[in-house]
Coordinates of C-alpha atoms in Angstrom, one line a residue:
M1 CA 13.7 155.0 133.8
T2 CA 14.7 157.9 131.5
D3 CA 12.0 156.9 128.9
T4 CA 9.3 158.0 131.3
L5 CA 10.1 161.7 130.6
K6 CA 7.9 162.9 127.8
V7 CA 9.5 165.4 125.5
G8 CA 7.9 168.0 123.3
A9 CA 9.3 170.7 121.0
V10 CA 8.3 174.3 120.2
V11 CA 9.4 175.8 116.9
L12 CA 8.7 179.4 116.2
T13 CA 8.7 180.6 112.5
M14 CA 7.8 183.6 110.4
G15 CA 7.2 181.4 107.4
N16 CA 10.1 182.6 105.4
R17 CA 12.4 179.5 105.7
P18 CA 10.2 176.5 104.7
D19 CA 13.0 174.3 103.6
E20 CA 15.1 174.8 106.7
L21 CA 12.0 174.3 108.9
R22 CA 11.2 171.0 107.2
A23 CA 14.8 169.9 107.7
L24 CA 14.6 170.8 111.4
L25 CA 11.4 168.8 111.8
D26 CA 12.9 165.8 110.0
S27 CA 15.9 165.9 112.5
V28 CA 13.5 166.0 115.4
A29 CA 11.6 163.0 114.0
K30 CA 14.8 161.1 113.8
Q31 CA 15.6 161.4 117.5
D32 CA 16.2 158.2 119.5
G33 CA 13.6 157.1 122.0
D34 CA 10.0 157.9 122.2
P35 CA 8.6 160.2 119.5
I36 CA 8.7 163.9 120.2
E37 CA 5.4 165.9 120.0
V38 CA 6.1 169.1 118.0
V39 CA 4.2 172.4 117.8
V40 CA 5.1 174.9 115.1
V41 CA 3.9 178.5 115.8
G42 CA 3.4 180.8 112.8
N43 CA 4.4 184.2 114.2
G44 CA 2.2 186.5 112.1
S45 CA 2.4 184.4 109.0
P46 CA 0.7 181.4 107.5
L47 CA 2.4 178.1 107.8
P48 CA 3.7 176.0 104.9
E49 CA 2.7 172.3 104.5
L50 CA 4.1 170.4 107.5
P51 CA 4.5 166.7 108.3
D52 CA 1.5 164.8 109.6
G53 CA 1.1 164.9 113.4
V54 CA 2.8 168.3 113.9
R55 CA 0.6 170.6 115.9
T56 CA 0.2 174.1 114.5
V57 CA -0.8 177.6 115.7
E58 CA -1.0 180.5 113.3
L59 CA -0.9 183.9 115.0
P60 CA -2.5 186.9 113.1
E61 CA 0.4 189.1 113.9
N62 CA 4.1 188.9 115.0
V63 CA 3.9 189.0 118.8
G64 CA 7.6 188.7 119.2
I65 CA 9.9 185.8 120.2
P66 CA 9.0 185.3 123.9
A67 CA 5.2 185.7 123.4
G68 CA 5.3 183.3 120.4
R69 CA 7.2 180.7 122.4
N70 CA 4.7 181.1 125.3
V71 CA 1.9 180.3 122.8
G72 CA 3.9 177.1 121.9
I73 CA 4.2 176.2 125.6
E74 CA 0.5 176.5 126.1
A75 CA -0.2 174.3 123.1
F76 CA 1.0 171.5 125.4
G77 CA -1.5 172.4 128.1
P78 CA -1.2 175.0 130.8
G79 CA 2.5 175.6 131.4
G80 CA 3.3 172.8 129.0
S81 CA 1.8 170.2 131.5
E82 CA 1.2 167.5 128.9
V83 CA 5.0 166.9 128.6
D84 CA 7.9 166.8 131.1
V85 CA 10.4 168.6 128.9
L86 CA 10.1 171.1 126.1
L87 CA 12.8 171.7 123.5
F88 CA 12.9 175.2 122.0
L89 CA 14.5 175.1 118.5
D90 CA 15.2 177.8 115.9
D91 CA 13.4 177.2 112.6
D92 CA 16.6 177.4 110.7
G93 CA 18.5 175.1 113.0
L94 CA 19.0 171.4 112.8
L95 CA 19.8 168.6 115.3
P96 CA 22.8 166.8 113.6
H97 CA 22.8 163.9 116.2
T98 CA 20.0 161.5 116.9
D99 CA 20.7 161.2 120.6
T100 CA 20.1 164.8 121.7
A101 CA 16.6 164.2 123.1
E102 CA 17.7 161.0 124.9
L103 CA 20.7 162.9 126.4
C104 CA 18.1 165.5 127.7
R105 CA 16.0 162.8 129.2
Q106 CA 19.0 161.3 131.0
A107 CA 20.2 164.6 132.3
F108 CA 16.9 165.7 133.7
A109 CA 16.2 162.2 135.2
A110 CA 19.6 162.2 136.9
D111 CA 19.4 165.6 138.5
P112 CA 15.9 166.6 139.8
R113 CA 17.1 170.2 140.4
L114 CA 18.2 170.7 136.8
G115 CA 15.7 173.0 135.2
I116 CA 17.2 174.2 131.9
I117 CA 19.8 172.9 129.5
S118 CA 21.5 175.2 126.9
F119 CA 22.7 173.4 123.8
R120 CA 25.9 174.2 121.9
I121 CA 25.2 176.1 118.7
A122 CA 27.7 175.2 115.9
D123 CA 27.9 176.5 112.3
P124 CA 27.1 173.6 110.0
E125 CA 29.9 174.5 107.5
T126 CA 32.8 175.1 109.9
G127 CA 31.7 173.4 113.1
T128 CA 32.7 176.5 115.1
T129 CA 30.7 178.0 118.0
Q130 CA 30.5 181.7 118.2
R131 CA 31.8 183.1 121.5
R132 CA 28.4 184.8 122.1
H133 CA 26.7 181.4 122.0
V134 CA 28.5 180.2 125.1
P135 CA 26.3 181.4 127.9
R136 CA 29.1 182.3 130.4
L137 CA 31.8 184.9 130.8
R138 CA 34.6 182.4 130.3
A139 CA 33.6 181.5 126.8
S140 CA 36.9 180.7 125.1
D141 CA 36.3 176.9 125.2
P142 CA 32.9 176.1 123.8
M143 CA 33.6 172.3 124.3
R144 CA 33.6 172.7 128.1
S145 CA 30.2 171.9 129.6
S146 CA 29.4 173.7 132.9
R147 CA 26.8 175.1 135.1
V148 CA 25.7 178.5 133.9
T149 CA 23.4 181.4 134.7
T150 CA 21.5 181.9 131.4
F151 CA 20.8 179.9 128.2
L152 CA 20.3 180.3 124.5
G153 CA 16.7 180.9 123.3
G154 CA 16.5 178.8 120.2
A155 CA 18.6 175.9 121.3
N156 CA 17.5 174.6 124.7
A157 CA 15.5 172.2 126.8
V158 CA 13.3 173.3 129.8
R159 CA 11.7 171.1 132.4
T160 CA 8.0 172.2 132.3
K161 CA 7.9 172.2 136.1
V162 CA 10.0 175.4 135.8
F163 CA 7.1 177.2 133.9
A164 CA 4.6 175.9 136.4
Q165 CA 6.6 177.4 139.3
V166 CA 8.0 180.7 137.9
G167 CA 5.9 181.4 134.8
G168 CA 6.9 181.7 131.1
L169 CA 9.0 184.1 129.1
P170 CA 8.2 187.8 129.5
D171 CA 5.9 188.6 126.6
D172 CA 6.6 192.3 126.4
F173 CA 10.3 191.9 125.8
F174 CA 9.5 191.0 122.1
Y175 CA 13.2 190.2 121.4
A176 CA 16.4 190.1 123.5
H177 CA 17.2 189.1 127.2
E178 CA 13.9 187.1 127.7
E179 CA 16.0 184.0 128.4
T180 CA 18.0 185.7 131.1
D181 CA 14.8 187.0 132.7
L182 CA 13.5 183.4 132.9
A183 CA 16.9 182.1 134.0
W184 CA 17.1 184.5 136.9
R185 CA 13.6 183.6 138.1
A186 CA 14.4 179.9 137.8
L187 CA 17.7 180.2 139.7
D188 CA 15.9 182.2 142.3
A189 CA 13.4 179.3 142.7
G190 CA 16.3 176.9 143.2
W191 CA 16.6 175.4 139.7
M192 CA 20.0 174.9 138.0
I193 CA 21.0 175.5 134.4
D194 CA 23.6 173.5 132.5
Y195 CA 25.5 174.3 129.3
R196 CA 26.1 171.0 127.4
S197 CA 28.6 171.0 124.6
D198 CA 27.6 167.5 123.6
M199 CA 24.0 168.6 122.8
V200 CA 24.4 170.4 119.4
L201 CA 22.2 172.5 117.2
H202 CA 23.5 173.3 113.8
H203 CA 22.8 177.0 112.9
P204 CA 24.5 179.3 110.5
A205 CA 26.8 181.8 112.1
T206 CA 25.0 185.2 112.2
A207 CA 25.3 188.6 113.9
P208 CA 22.5 189.6 116.3
S209 CA 22.6 193.1 114.9
R210 CA 21.0 191.8 111.7
H211 CA 17.7 192.5 113.4
A212 CA 16.6 196.1 112.7
V213 CA 15.4 196.6 116.3
Y214 CA 18.5 195.0 117.9
H215 CA 20.1 198.0 119.6
R216 CA 16.9 199.5 120.9
M217 CA 15.5 196.2 122.2
V218 CA 18.8 195.2 123.8
A219 CA 19.0 198.4 125.8
R220 CA 15.3 198.7 126.7
N221 CA 15.1 195.1 127.8
R222 CA 18.4 195.3 129.8
V223 CA 16.7 198.1 131.9
W224 CA 13.5 196.1 132.2
L225 CA 15.5 193.0 133.2
A226 CA 17.2 194.9 136.0
R227 CA 14.1 196.6 137.2
R228 CA 12.1 193.4 137.3
N229 CA 14.7 191.1 138.9
L230 CA 17.5 192.8 140.8
P231 CA 17.6 194.1 144.4
I232 CA 17.4 197.9 144.3
P233 CA 21.1 198.5 145.2
L234 CA 22.3 196.4 142.2
I235 CA 20.2 198.1 139.6
P236 CA 22.4 201.2 139.0
V237 CA 25.5 199.1 139.3
Y238 CA 24.3 196.5 136.7
L239 CA 23.1 199.2 134.2
G240 CA 26.1 201.4 134.8
V241 CA 28.4 198.5 133.9
W242 CA 26.5 197.8 130.7
L243 CA 26.5 201.5 129.7
L244 CA 30.3 201.6 130.0
L245 CA 30.7 198.3 128.1
T246 CA 28.5 199.6 125.3
L247 CA 30.5 202.8 125.0
A248 CA 33.8 200.8 125.1
R249 CA 32.6 198.8 122.1
R250 CA 32.5 202.0 120.0
P251 CA 29.2 201.5 118.3
S252 CA 28.3 203.6 115.2
K253 CA 26.5 206.9 115.9
A254 CA 23.2 205.4 114.6
A255 CA 23.6 202.3 116.8
L256 CA 24.5 204.3 119.9
R257 CA 21.5 206.7 119.2
A258 CA 19.2 203.6 119.0
W259 CA 20.8 202.1 122.2
L260 CA 20.4 205.3 124.2
G261 CA 16.8 205.7 123.0
G262 CA 16.1 202.1 124.2
F263 CA 17.8 202.8 127.5
R264 CA 15.6 205.8 128.1
E265 CA 12.5 203.8 127.0
G266 CA 13.4 201.1 129.6
W267 CA 13.1 203.6 132.4
K268 CA 10.0 205.3 131.1
T269 CA 7.8 202.3 130.3
P270 CA 6.3 199.6 132.5
C271 CA 8.6 196.6 132.9
G272 CA 6.0 194.2 134.3
A273 CA 5.8 192.6 137.8
R274 CA 8.8 193.3 140.0
R275 CA 10.1 190.2 141.8
P276 CA 13.6 191.0 143.1
M277 CA 15.8 187.9 143.5
K278 CA 17.0 186.9 147.0
W279 CA 20.4 188.0 148.1
R280 CA 21.4 184.3 148.3
T281 CA 20.6 184.0 144.6
V282 CA 22.9 186.9 144.0
W283 CA 25.6 184.9 145.8
R284 CA 24.7 181.8 143.8
L285 CA 25.1 183.7 140.6
T286 CA 28.4 185.0 141.8
R287 CA 29.7 181.5 142.7
L288 CA 28.6 180.3 139.3
G289 CA 30.9 182.9 137.7
R290 CA 28.5 185.6 136.7
P291 CA 27.4 188.0 139.4
P292 CA 24.4 190.0 138.4
V293 CA 26.3 193.2 137.8
I294 CA 27.5 192.2 134.3

């Protein structure tokens, strides 16, 4: 029975989009099936007035996206153990369909090895999905669902058994690549990840570079990601490929300077516990269309 899977939701906010947050919570409340327990985490900001029944956590400072989401997970007990599935939703997103949670229950119930579902992000005005929001190399058709090797941070569902087995998101990443770090650990533990085009989150089209720390964090965390997760022979290959791709994109001088500074920082600073993936996981990633060298 799919209704036996208990679903919760984690929403991270900095308190600067109260109207959008309320609309998101209303869309969660309208989901078919059993009610969804929701926790809203104020990441370094007080929370606005919220609907009755919503759990709240107010953090005294901005701890970053992965650490903030980890706080939300723990609000449902150790590793989110009070629920079977957790939705992670951006505070300025919205679930336009009422069957998304029920589709998640059905998908997880039908496939016991399915650990993570990545939703399709669509612009509410145009309905289009940005290429960067399709978590695979062959991203030209966002309407094609498939098995993938990573997922989108603010539009996904995770079986809480994944957290119990491999741990949460990497706190120190603050922003960028924390999803891929969790995805690689989950895949290495035998879980699968699906991209589902029929599970939609409306979110305005944006550029990731709107974040002031974007270029530095992307580069630093890319190095940390490799150092933490890849077999030693693949680390220079993976990072060399990304260095060449970054140069090929012809960033501005300021952006390149920030990127190179983050790249150096990634080598000089602690990356956390190293747990290199098995070579059979490298092969699995390759068969899924994204070998861990790109």
